[in-house]
Structures are given as structure tokens and as C-alpha cells.
């Protein structure tokens, strides 16, 4: 099995690109180019995935609500997203007078950049002998948690830098929501690390995904906490507190228009599929081969799309929870449950059961 980064190196050699002209820096130039190409591939794949998720969401929501959904632009409405993109590109990019221009401009790019970086550290498994693991260091679990935690900071910056009272309230809600779900999420993930401490690098997502049994069976409480945390991480109904259209107009991004608003919009759906991949890798074996060799990537996509439809169903069917209700739920229910799960993991390892 060949790693995707080595595959890119072989392609560069096949194309006859000579890095020796850079002298002692040739190896570094080659590595930078390989990672740049890998990052562009992930960016392209993530963008295409987000487009697919948006289309599926629109059609799925229409079906659940007994509507037709987009069907005018292109066959089955497939070109509707292109029309929407052209409309967004044509809109004026307005910066409010009371906004901080620098922070206001860069906040959307903070969200999208760390969203793409999160996709980069996901181990996608084996596809017919090609190992689709772009970053395989010891601490990819910590990297993914860190990247996914930094992305919401962009939302907070966007709200605080807009100079709008509704944006500020959305930013404060985003900060409170992040604290309420991220701590239980990290503690529940720590339970997985403890459980797999005897199986090599338990902070490596690729090693976690290789465990033959779904960890959701061994840690049902941790799986429940992690699932709820993923729903809160996406910041969609029932936990769309930072936006809350019926209360805050559009929340933290109310002052945004044009391309920057479109980036926030893409970030929402990108986080939906990222959460589906994250929970599939940590608790359901990720891209482990099943039935036949080289099918790991296919099985990861199947698991991720199942979770994606579950998330979208919750988004469409449930009402928004009240802010104080979510805070109480996060600190009084999710946090104690995550600690109970951690104790359970320590007991399984300490008693030699696992």
C-alpha cells in the first residue's frame, strides 16, 4: 500500500521535475511542493463535498417538507448552486462604518482555513491500495480538535468586529456554546485515548480507526456525548444559537454580504460533513477495510453520509433550544456524562477487561 504523499512524489519524478537545482534545499522544496499539492487536493475535495452536501440538504429538506426543492436551473436543479454562486460574487462587499475593517475582512477566512486544515488531518483509509492519509503524525486527534476549536473563533471575531448589537450577541452566544460543548467533547475523546492506550499511538486518528470493533459499543456514553457535541459544533438547529435568525436576524454574520457571507455559508455545510467524518473515525472504525481490501475509503464515506443524514434530519425536524437550556444541558448533563465515561474507560483498562 502506497501513501498518497509518496504517490505525489512519484508523479513529480515521472514528470521530470528536478529538485537538485536547489542544492541542499532541494529536499525541502520537494516536501513543500508535495504538501502544497496535497493541500490543494484537499481544498478541491472539500469544496466539492460542500457543494454536494448543500444540494442534498436542499432536496432532502424539500422531501421532508413535501416540497419539490430546486428544479429550475439545470436537470434536477443541479446548476442552482452555480447560479447562487454567481449571484453572491456579483453582490457588493459592504463593510460597516463602525466595524473593525481588518478583523471584519479576515474573520471568514479564519473559519474556512481551519475547516480545510481539519479535513487535511482526517485519515480517509485505503482506496484500492492508495493510503489516503495526508498527515500521519502521532497527535492527529489533538490537531483535529485544535483546528475545529479555532474555526469558531473566527465567528466570534466576526461578530465582535461588526459593530452591530445583533452580531455582538451572536458572538457571545458562539463563545458560550463553544465552551459548553468542547470540554465534554474533549473528555469523551480522552476516554477513547485511554481505552486504546495499549494499542500503539492512541492519539493518532489512523490508529484509532484501525481498531477492529466499533468503540461506540464499548463506550456508549462517550459516543452519546460526542454525538451531541458534534451537533453543537455544527451550530445548526437545535443548537444554532450564534445565528438564531428569528431572534438575531442572522447572528454573528448579519453585517456580511457577497463573497464573505458565502464563505460563512460554505463553512456551515463543511462543518456538517466534517463532524460526520470525525465521529465515524473516532467511534465507528473510520476507513478500516471491510469485506474486501482497498474498500476503507468507501466504507468511511458510507458511515459519514449516514451520520450526515441524521444531522440534517435533526436540523430540519427539531426546534431551536433556548440559550440557558443549552448551557444547563452542556454543563450539568454532558460534562458529568463525559467524566463518567472517562472513569468507565479507566476501569476497563485498569481491571484488564480491555
Short mmCIF file of C-alpha atoms in Angstrom, two decimals:
data_model
loop_
_atom_site.label_atom_id
_atom_site.label_comp_id
_atom_site.label_asym_id
_atom_site.label_seq_id
_atom_site.Cartn_x
_atom_site.Cartn_y
_atom_site.Cartn_z
CA UNK A 1 0.00 0.00 0.00
CA UNK A 2 1.41 3.38 -1.04
CA UNK A 3 0.75 6.63 0.78
CA UNK A 4 -0.83 9.46 -1.17
CA UNK A 5 2.14 11.77 -0.45
CA UNK A 6 4.59 9.23 -1.90
CA UNK A 7 2.26 8.87 -4.87
CA UNK A 8 2.50 12.62 -5.48
CA UNK A 9 6.31 12.39 -5.25
CA UNK A 10 6.32 9.61 -7.86
CA UNK A 11 4.21 11.74 -10.17
CA UNK A 12 6.62 14.68 -9.80
CA UNK A 13 9.55 12.38 -10.62
CA UNK A 14 7.67 10.95 -13.59
CA UNK A 15 7.12 14.49 -14.87
CA UNK A 16 10.88 15.00 -14.73
CA UNK A 17 10.90 17.79 -12.16
CA UNK A 18 14.48 18.12 -10.89
CA UNK A 19 14.86 19.47 -7.37
CA UNK A 20 18.66 19.14 -7.35
CA UNK A 21 18.94 22.59 -8.91
CA UNK A 22 18.04 24.00 -5.48
CA UNK A 23 21.16 22.42 -3.95
CA UNK A 24 20.92 21.49 -0.29
CA UNK A 25 17.41 22.94 -0.19
CA UNK A 26 16.11 20.60 -2.89
CA UNK A 27 14.56 18.14 -0.44
CA UNK A 28 12.78 20.92 1.45
CA UNK A 29 11.45 22.42 -1.79
CA UNK A 30 10.16 18.99 -2.81
CA UNK A 31 8.41 18.44 0.52
CA UNK A 32 6.83 21.90 0.41
CA UNK A 33 5.58 21.29 -3.13
CA UNK A 34 4.19 17.85 -2.20
CA UNK A 35 2.29 19.24 0.79
CA UNK A 36 1.09 22.19 -1.27
CA UNK A 37 -0.34 19.83 -3.90
CA UNK A 38 -1.90 17.68 -1.16
CA UNK A 39 -3.46 20.78 0.42
CA UNK A 40 -4.88 21.87 -2.94
CA UNK A 41 -6.34 18.38 -3.45
CA UNK A 42 -7.99 18.54 -0.03
CA UNK A 43 -9.28 22.07 -0.76
CA UNK A 44 -10.76 20.88 -4.06
CA UNK A 45 -12.26 17.75 -2.49
CA UNK A 46 -13.65 19.69 0.48
CA UNK A 47 -15.20 22.33 -1.79
CA UNK A 48 -16.79 19.66 -3.99
CA UNK A 49 -18.08 17.82 -0.92
CA UNK A 50 -19.62 21.01 0.48
CA UNK A 51 -21.41 21.63 -2.83
CA UNK A 52 -22.79 18.08 -2.78
CA UNK A 53 -23.90 18.44 0.85
CA UNK A 54 -25.72 21.72 0.11
CA UNK A 55 -27.58 20.14 -2.82
CA UNK A 56 -28.50 17.06 -0.76
CA UNK A 57 -29.70 19.28 2.10
CA UNK A 58 -31.96 21.32 -0.16
CA UNK A 59 -33.54 18.29 -1.83
CA UNK A 60 -33.79 16.32 1.41
CA UNK A 61 -35.41 19.20 3.28
CA UNK A 62 -37.85 19.66 0.41
CA UNK A 63 -38.78 15.97 0.53
CA UNK A 64 -39.35 16.03 4.29
CA UNK A 65 -41.49 19.15 3.95
CA UNK A 66 -43.35 17.73 0.92
CA UNK A 67 -41.95 20.32 -1.45
CA UNK A 68 -40.17 19.96 -4.79
CA UNK A 69 -37.00 21.84 -3.96
CA UNK A 70 -34.61 23.34 -6.55
CA UNK A 71 -35.59 22.08 -10.02
CA UNK A 72 -35.40 25.05 -12.38
CA UNK A 73 -31.71 25.60 -13.10
CA UNK A 74 -30.28 22.56 -14.84
CA UNK A 75 -31.52 18.97 -14.60
CA UNK A 76 -32.95 18.27 -11.13
CA UNK A 77 -31.74 21.71 -10.05
CA UNK A 78 -28.08 20.64 -10.16
CA UNK A 79 -26.95 24.00 -11.53
CA UNK A 80 -28.80 26.02 -8.88
CA UNK A 81 -25.64 26.24 -6.77
CA UNK A 82 -23.73 27.74 -9.70
CA UNK A 83 -26.46 30.34 -10.09
CA UNK A 84 -26.31 31.09 -6.37
CA UNK A 85 -22.51 31.41 -6.52
CA UNK A 86 -22.70 33.85 -9.43
CA UNK A 87 -25.28 35.87 -7.52
CA UNK A 88 -23.05 36.02 -4.43
CA UNK A 89 -19.98 37.03 -6.47
CA UNK A 90 -22.00 39.84 -8.02
CA UNK A 91 -23.09 41.34 -4.71
CA UNK A 92 -21.32 44.32 -3.20
CA UNK A 93 -18.94 43.61 -0.33
CA UNK A 94 -20.04 46.15 2.27
CA UNK A 95 -18.00 46.97 5.38
CA UNK A 96 -19.98 48.87 8.05
CA UNK A 97 -18.61 52.21 9.24
CA UNK A 98 -18.44 51.04 12.86
CA UNK A 99 -16.71 47.76 12.01
CA UNK A 100 -13.03 46.96 12.51
CA UNK A 101 -12.01 46.66 8.83
CA UNK A 102 -9.08 44.28 9.29
CA UNK A 103 -10.79 41.79 11.61
CA UNK A 104 -14.06 42.07 9.70
CA UNK A 105 -12.34 41.13 6.44
CA UNK A 106 -10.29 38.21 7.75
CA UNK A 107 -12.82 36.52 10.07
CA UNK A 108 -14.47 34.42 7.30
CA UNK A 109 -11.08 33.20 6.07
CA UNK A 110 -10.13 32.10 9.59
CA UNK A 111 -13.23 29.89 9.67
CA UNK A 112 -12.69 28.37 6.23
CA UNK A 113 -8.91 27.94 6.57
CA UNK A 114 -9.11 25.90 9.74
CA UNK A 115 -12.06 23.97 8.34
CA UNK A 116 -9.88 22.86 5.40
CA UNK A 117 -6.98 22.08 7.76
CA UNK A 118 -9.35 19.87 9.75
CA UNK A 119 -10.15 17.93 6.58
CA UNK A 120 -6.41 17.55 5.99
CA UNK A 121 -5.75 15.55 9.18
CA UNK A 122 -8.64 13.09 8.71
CA UNK A 123 -7.37 9.58 7.77
CA UNK A 124 -9.52 8.58 4.80
CA UNK A 125 -8.44 4.96 4.70
CA UNK A 126 -7.36 2.77 1.82
CA UNK A 127 -8.69 3.13 -1.71
CA UNK A 128 -7.55 0.18 -3.84
CA UNK A 129 -4.02 0.22 -2.45
CA UNK A 130 -3.66 4.00 -2.09
CA UNK A 131 -3.43 5.15 1.54
CA UNK A 132 -5.40 8.41 1.72
CA UNK A 133 -3.71 9.68 4.88
CA UNK A 134 -2.29 13.14 4.28
CA UNK A 135 -1.00 13.85 7.80
CA UNK A 136 0.13 10.85 9.84
CA UNK A 137 1.85 12.18 12.95
CA UNK A 138 1.36 10.95 16.49
CA UNK A 139 -1.09 13.61 17.58
CA UNK A 140 -3.60 13.96 14.74
CA UNK A 141 -6.50 13.68 17.20
CA UNK A 142 -5.21 16.71 19.09
CA UNK A 143 -4.62 18.54 15.81
CA UNK A 144 -8.18 17.90 14.66
CA UNK A 145 -9.61 19.04 18.00
CA UNK A 146 -7.42 22.16 17.91
CA UNK A 147 -8.30 23.08 14.32
CA UNK A 148 -12.00 22.52 14.89
CA UNK A 149 -11.80 24.65 18.05
CA UNK A 150 -10.03 27.54 16.30
CA UNK A 151 -12.58 27.78 13.48
CA UNK A 152 -15.42 29.05 15.75
CA UNK A 153 -13.09 31.79 16.96
CA UNK A 154 -13.50 33.30 13.50
CA UNK A 155 -17.23 33.52 14.16
CA UNK A 156 -16.61 35.29 17.46
CA UNK A 157 -14.22 37.73 15.77
CA UNK A 158 -16.78 38.36 13.01
CA UNK A 159 -19.49 39.20 15.50
CA UNK A 160 -17.38 41.42 17.73
CA UNK A 161 -15.75 43.30 14.84
CA UNK A 162 -19.01 44.12 13.04
CA UNK A 163 -20.07 46.95 15.33
CA UNK A 164 -23.62 45.62 15.42
CA UNK A 165 -25.56 44.69 18.55
CA UNK A 166 -27.07 41.57 16.97
CA UNK A 167 -23.66 40.47 15.74
CA UNK A 168 -22.19 41.00 19.20
CA UNK A 169 -24.93 38.91 20.81
CA UNK A 170 -24.30 36.18 18.24
CA UNK A 171 -20.58 36.28 19.02
CA UNK A 172 -21.21 36.00 22.76
CA UNK A 173 -23.53 33.06 22.15
CA UNK A 174 -20.92 31.41 19.93
CA UNK A 175 -18.27 31.74 22.64
CA UNK A 176 -20.60 30.37 25.33
CA UNK A 177 -21.69 27.49 23.10
CA UNK A 178 -18.11 26.56 22.21
CA UNK A 179 -17.14 26.29 25.87
CA UNK A 180 -20.27 24.29 26.68
CA UNK A 181 -19.67 21.52 24.14
CA UNK A 182 -15.90 21.45 23.58
CA UNK A 183 -14.96 20.44 27.13
CA UNK A 184 -17.31 17.39 27.17
CA UNK A 185 -16.20 16.56 23.62
CA UNK A 186 -12.52 16.54 24.57
CA UNK A 187 -13.15 14.48 27.72
CA UNK A 188 -15.18 11.91 25.78
CA UNK A 189 -12.40 11.69 23.18
CA UNK A 190 -9.94 11.26 26.06
CA UNK A 191 -11.90 8.14 27.02
CA UNK A 192 -11.07 6.66 23.61
CA UNK A 193 -7.41 7.56 24.11
CA UNK A 194 -7.35 5.80 27.50
CA UNK A 195 -9.17 2.76 26.12
CA UNK A 196 -6.67 2.33 23.27
CA UNK A 197 -3.58 3.23 25.31
CA UNK A 198 -2.26 -0.31 24.93
CA UNK A 199 -2.68 -0.36 21.14
CA UNK A 200 0.09 1.97 19.99
CA UNK A 201 -0.35 5.68 19.40
CA UNK A 202 -3.85 6.25 20.77
CA UNK A 203 -3.67 9.95 19.86
CA UNK A 204 -3.28 9.03 16.18
CA UNK A 205 -6.57 9.00 14.29
CA UNK A 206 -5.32 6.40 11.82
CA UNK A 207 -4.52 4.00 14.69
CA UNK A 208 -7.86 4.70 16.37
CA UNK A 209 -9.66 3.85 13.13
CA UNK A 210 -7.77 0.55 12.79
CA UNK A 211 -9.30 -0.95 15.95
CA UNK A 212 -11.46 -3.88 14.75
CA UNK A 213 -14.51 -3.18 16.96
CA UNK A 214 -16.65 -0.02 16.89
CA UNK A 215 -15.77 1.90 20.04
CA UNK A 216 -19.36 3.15 20.21
CA UNK A 217 -20.27 -0.32 21.54
CA UNK A 218 -17.62 -0.18 24.27
CA UNK A 219 -18.28 3.46 25.19
CA UNK A 220 -21.97 4.18 24.56
CA UNK A 221 -22.00 7.12 26.97
CA UNK A 222 -18.94 8.68 25.35
CA UNK A 223 -20.48 8.12 21.92
CA UNK A 224 -23.68 9.89 23.01
CA UNK A 225 -21.76 12.87 24.42
CA UNK A 226 -19.56 13.08 21.33
CA UNK A 227 -22.59 12.91 19.03
CA UNK A 228 -24.36 15.76 20.83
CA UNK A 229 -21.10 17.75 20.84
CA UNK A 230 -20.82 17.30 17.07
CA UNK A 231 -24.34 18.66 16.61
CA UNK A 232 -23.42 21.66 18.75
CA UNK A 233 -20.15 22.08 16.87
CA UNK A 234 -22.02 22.47 13.59
CA UNK A 235 -24.08 25.28 15.19
CA UNK A 236 -27.22 24.20 13.37
CA UNK A 237 -30.72 23.52 14.71
CA UNK A 238 -31.36 22.69 17.51
CA UNK A 239 -28.11 24.41 18.55
CA UNK A 240 -27.90 27.31 16.08
CA UNK A 241 -27.64 29.82 18.90
CA UNK A 242 -24.95 32.05 17.28
CA UNK A 243 -27.24 32.73 14.28
CA UNK A 244 -30.83 32.38 15.56
CA UNK A 245 -32.49 34.03 12.57
CA UNK A 246 -35.78 34.57 14.40
CA UNK A 247 -34.01 36.36 17.28
CA UNK A 248 -30.77 37.91 15.97
CA UNK A 249 -31.61 38.38 12.25
CA UNK A 250 -28.55 36.33 11.23
CA UNK A 251 -26.41 36.46 14.35
CA UNK A 252 -22.68 36.95 14.11
CA UNK A 253 -22.68 37.31 10.29
CA UNK A 254 -25.60 39.73 9.98
CA UNK A 255 -23.40 42.51 8.52
CA UNK A 256 -21.71 40.30 5.93
CA UNK A 257 -22.57 40.26 2.25
CA UNK A 258 -21.17 38.97 -1.01
CA UNK A 259 -18.26 36.56 -1.05
CA UNK A 260 -17.53 36.74 2.68
CA UNK A 261 -21.10 35.78 3.54
CA UNK A 262 -20.79 32.91 1.06
CA UNK A 263 -17.67 31.68 2.87
CA UNK A 264 -19.58 31.52 6.15
CA UNK A 265 -22.38 29.67 4.37
CA UNK A 266 -19.94 27.11 2.96
CA UNK A 267 -18.37 26.75 6.39
CA UNK A 268 -21.67 25.62 7.93
CA UNK A 269 -22.14 22.75 5.50
CA UNK A 270 -18.44 21.93 5.56
CA UNK A 271 -18.65 21.51 9.32
CA UNK A 272 -21.64 19.16 8.91
CA UNK A 273 -19.64 16.69 6.82
CA UNK A 274 -16.51 17.19 8.92
CA UNK A 275 -18.46 16.26 12.05
CA UNK A 276 -19.76 13.17 10.23
CA UNK A 277 -16.20 12.13 9.34
CA UNK A 278 -14.90 12.91 12.84
CA UNK A 279 -17.42 10.75 14.69
CA UNK A 280 -17.07 7.96 12.09
CA UNK A 281 -13.29 7.82 12.56
CA UNK A 282 -13.28 8.01 16.36
CA UNK A 283 -16.18 5.70 17.21
CA UNK A 284 -17.01 3.56 14.15
CA UNK A 285 -13.69 2.44 12.72
CA UNK A 286 -13.34 5.17 10.13
CA UNK A 287 -11.77 3.97 6.91
CA UNK A 288 -10.89 0.44 8.03
CA UNK A 289 -11.10 -2.16 5.27
CA UNK A 290 -14.29 -4.21 5.34
CA UNK A 291 -15.35 -7.17 3.15
CA UNK A 292 -12.53 -6.62 0.63
CA UNK A 293 -9.11 -4.97 0.60
CA UNK A 294 -8.97 -1.37 -0.56
CA UNK A 295 -12.54 -0.51 0.42
CA UNK A 296 -11.78 1.55 3.53
CA UNK A 297 -12.42 4.93 1.90
CA UNK A 298 -15.75 3.72 0.53
CA UNK A 299 -16.89 2.49 3.94
CA UNK A 300 -15.82 5.75 5.56
CA UNK A 301 -17.97 7.68 3.09
CA UNK A 302 -20.93 5.38 3.77
CA UNK A 303 -20.65 5.92 7.53
CA UNK A 304 -20.16 9.67 7.10
CA UNK A 305 -23.18 10.04 4.82
CA UNK A 306 -25.34 8.08 7.27
CA UNK A 307 -24.37 10.48 10.05
CA UNK A 308 -24.81 13.42 7.71
CA UNK A 309 -28.42 12.43 7.02
CA UNK A 310 -29.01 12.04 10.76
CA UNK A 311 -27.60 15.53 11.38
CA UNK A 312 -29.65 17.01 8.53
CA UNK A 313 -32.81 15.33 9.84
CA UNK A 314 -32.26 16.87 13.27
CA UNK A 315 -31.59 20.21 11.60
CA UNK A 316 -34.85 20.09 9.66
CA UNK A 317 -37.16 18.48 12.22
CA UNK A 318 -36.27 20.00 15.60
CA UNK A 319 -36.91 23.46 17.05
CA UNK A 320 -34.15 25.65 18.43
CA UNK A 321 -33.26 25.13 22.07
CA UNK A 322 -33.17 28.15 24.38
CA UNK A 323 -29.75 29.56 25.29
CA UNK A 324 -30.00 28.91 29.02
CA UNK A 325 -31.36 25.41 28.35
CA UNK A 326 -28.33 24.56 26.23
CA UNK A 327 -25.92 25.96 28.81
CA UNK A 328 -27.52 23.86 31.54
CA UNK A 329 -27.51 20.83 29.25
CA UNK A 330 -23.82 21.26 28.43
CA UNK A 331 -22.51 21.87 31.94
CA UNK A 332 -24.96 19.82 34.02
CA UNK A 333 -25.52 16.80 31.76
CA UNK A 334 -22.87 16.47 29.04
CA UNK A 335 -19.91 17.30 31.29
CA UNK A 336 -20.82 14.81 34.08
CA UNK A 337 -21.59 12.13 31.48
CA UNK A 338 -18.21 12.67 29.82
CA UNK A 339 -16.48 12.30 33.19
CA UNK A 340 -18.44 9.10 33.89
CA UNK A 341 -17.34 7.80 30.50
CA UNK A 342 -13.71 8.61 31.31
CA UNK A 343 -13.94 6.73 34.62
CA UNK A 344 -15.54 3.81 32.75
CA UNK A 345 -12.62 3.72 30.30
CA UNK A 346 -10.07 3.78 33.11
CA UNK A 347 -11.91 0.93 34.86
CA UNK A 348 -11.92 -1.21 31.70
CA UNK A 349 -8.19 -0.73 31.24
CA UNK A 350 -7.28 -0.97 34.95
CA UNK A 351 -9.24 -4.19 35.51
CA UNK A 352 -7.71 -5.75 32.42
CA UNK A 353 -11.10 -6.19 30.78
CA UNK A 354 -9.90 -4.33 27.72
#
